Amino acid sequence: VTGWSLADVDGRAMVVHDSTGARVACALLQGTQIAGMPLFVESFSKYPGYTGSLSIAGSVAVEQIGTGAEASQVLAFSLTGVDPACSVADSSGARRLRGAAIGSVPNACGIHVHEGTNCSDADTVGGHFYNSAIIAEDPWATITYNSPDGVATGITESVVTGVTSSQVLGRTLVVHDSAGNRIACGKIAQTMASLQLPLEASAFSAYPGYTGNLAVSGNVRVGERVAGTQVLSFALEGADPQCNSTADIAGVANACGIHVHAGLSCEDAGGHYYDNASVTEDPWKSVRYTTVDGNGTASDQNVQVITGWSLADVDGRTMVVHDVTGARVACALLHTGIQGSPLRVEAFSKYPGYTGGLDVVGEMGIQQMDTGAEASQLLAFSLTGADPTCGTANTSGVANACGIHVHQGTDCTDAATVGGHLFAASLDSDPWQAVMYTAPGGVATGVNVEVKTGLTNQEILGHTMVVHDATGARIACGQIVDEMQ
């Protein structure tokens, strides 16, 4: 227990000592490049047929490192109820155990990804999952946990499996006891359950004491996909027109800023809201809006801010807008603005007739904001297998390039019925045309991607979500379902 965050440790030196205590080797710690979508096991059940007394609870995160033959999985786990006999004095839950007593018993104290996809059928769980065509020896055989008092927490070494996150998705993760017996099983999923309902600030008023002529309106959404990191999207009118792309605001504190403040009222907004115990530098000082016309119109999406706080901590705080001088000009409180039932796309299949090599895997959450003509959908998605050229290809003038859109049809198996984009007839233009993803390495993620369709979630329920490549071709399709069913 160091008291520091992982961000504080980044870039520090890792030193190895010999038996005399002398320093013999050194390397710098750097962030690992995650190659695939994050996967999770959020709950465990007893392994079918297991009648022992151990009952495991907790969660496991599964990340992919590397690609191709070097593709590896790293497990980060926090479990209770595991076998307390799996405790070795010279090991930790973050290491492979090599003691003779453990090593001589196959799968003893193991935590492994298995081939099967169903935890309720022991006959189909199968053996350890890896690409045996390129990996000669079972890489899971030595991966174990350490559990003093039946509690196991740790991060494994990279397990070189030669398989990707998209191939691991849907498989089973099995926990073994000290005798090697299978005692618990959980399904590996790419869950949107951890996606919290976004917050909204829309009732802007002049900041107390501000006497200028700016009158800010519009809305700001604040969501969260990763603990400690907020994601902003905003659409404003009446912001400072001088905050345009040519504004010289270098060195001007808070100039053109749009920030969450610590206060719970606009009369006492306080300073920028972040956890200065874990975040060493103010993350809000670089968050700004850029106006595009003389009316102070400004918008942006997917602005990520590492605050160290959860979305629950942010709820009820103040959102403050600044002018080009850094003065506070407008303020509103952040609260949830969700309407209707949440929807989701649980899986994608290849678009009927598509014969290309892209194979989209992942899921999407859909929330409704506002009602009537102002009704919007908020999209949150995490995909692999999307077009890796989206974000670098020149898509100017290419209809639907890198798009991810709700369509009129309700059947992903029949291309003739999928139809065009779905939105209210009362709208002047197609709101989906501007909705695009970027996919470095084929991985596309988005949070709080807002689309004003004029439709409720009930009206888009059952329709199709279509993913396009950089040429605008339809490559994948998934049906929109009720998240609560």
PDB file of C-alpha atoms in Angstrom, residues 41 44 47 112-121 124-129 168-175 182 184-188:
ATOM      1  CA  VAL A  41     -16.419 -11.419 -15.271  1.00  0.00           C
ATOM      2  CA  PHE A  44     -19.454 -16.392 -10.390  1.00  0.00           C
ATOM      3  CA  TYR A  47     -19.065 -25.049 -10.977  1.00  0.00           C
ATOM      4  CA  HIS A 112      -8.004 -19.757 -16.198  1.00  0.00           C
ATOM      5  CA  VAL A 113      -9.943 -18.939 -19.361  1.00  0.00           C
ATOM      6  CA  HIS A 114     -11.625 -22.088 -20.752  1.00  0.00           C
ATOM      7  CA  GLU A 115     -12.898 -22.990 -24.207  1.00  0.00           C
ATOM      8  CA  GLY A 116     -16.595 -23.313 -23.388  1.00  0.00           C
ATOM      9  CA  THR A 117     -19.266 -20.647 -23.323  1.00  0.00           C
ATOM     10  CA  ASN A 118     -21.759 -22.101 -20.820  1.00  0.00           C
ATOM     11  CA  CYS A 119     -21.131 -22.287 -17.063  1.00  0.00           C
ATOM     12  CA  SER A 120     -24.201 -24.443 -16.486  1.00  0.00           C
ATOM     13  CA  ASP A 121     -22.937 -27.421 -18.510  1.00  0.00           C
ATOM     14  CA  THR A 124     -19.002 -28.078 -22.598  1.00  0.00           C
ATOM     15  CA  VAL A 125     -16.669 -25.935 -20.476  1.00  0.00           C
ATOM     16  CA  GLY A 126     -13.688 -27.732 -21.990  1.00  0.00           C
ATOM     17  CA  GLY A 127     -10.010 -27.105 -21.426  1.00  0.00           C
ATOM     18  CA  HIS A 128      -7.864 -24.006 -21.305  1.00  0.00           C
ATOM     19  CA  PHE A 129      -8.371 -21.570 -24.166  1.00  0.00           C
ATOM     20  CA  VAL A 168     -12.120 -14.616 -25.537  1.00  0.00           C
ATOM     21  CA  LEU A 169     -15.460 -12.792 -25.358  1.00  0.00           C
ATOM     22  CA  GLY A 170     -18.232 -15.142 -24.262  1.00  0.00           C
ATOM     23  CA  ARG A 171     -15.899 -17.862 -22.955  1.00  0.00           C
ATOM     24  CA  THR A 172     -15.801 -19.127 -19.376  1.00  0.00           C
ATOM     25  CA  LEU A 173     -13.365 -18.296 -16.603  1.00  0.00           C
ATOM     26  CA  VAL A 174     -12.849 -21.132 -14.115  1.00  0.00           C
ATOM     27  CA  VAL A 175     -11.444 -20.977 -10.567  1.00  0.00           C
ATOM     28  CA  ARG A 182     -13.097 -26.713 -10.588  1.00  0.00           C
ATOM     29  CA  ALA A 184     -16.485 -21.723  -9.685  1.00  0.00           C
ATOM     30  CA  CYS A 185     -17.271 -20.438 -13.146  1.00  0.00           C
ATOM     31  CA  GLY A 186     -18.110 -17.044 -14.640  1.00  0.00           C
ATOM     32  CA  LYS A 187     -18.854 -15.917 -18.156  1.00  0.00           C
ATOM     33  CA  ILE A 188     -16.557 -13.374 -19.795  1.00  0.00           C
TER      34      ILE A 188
END
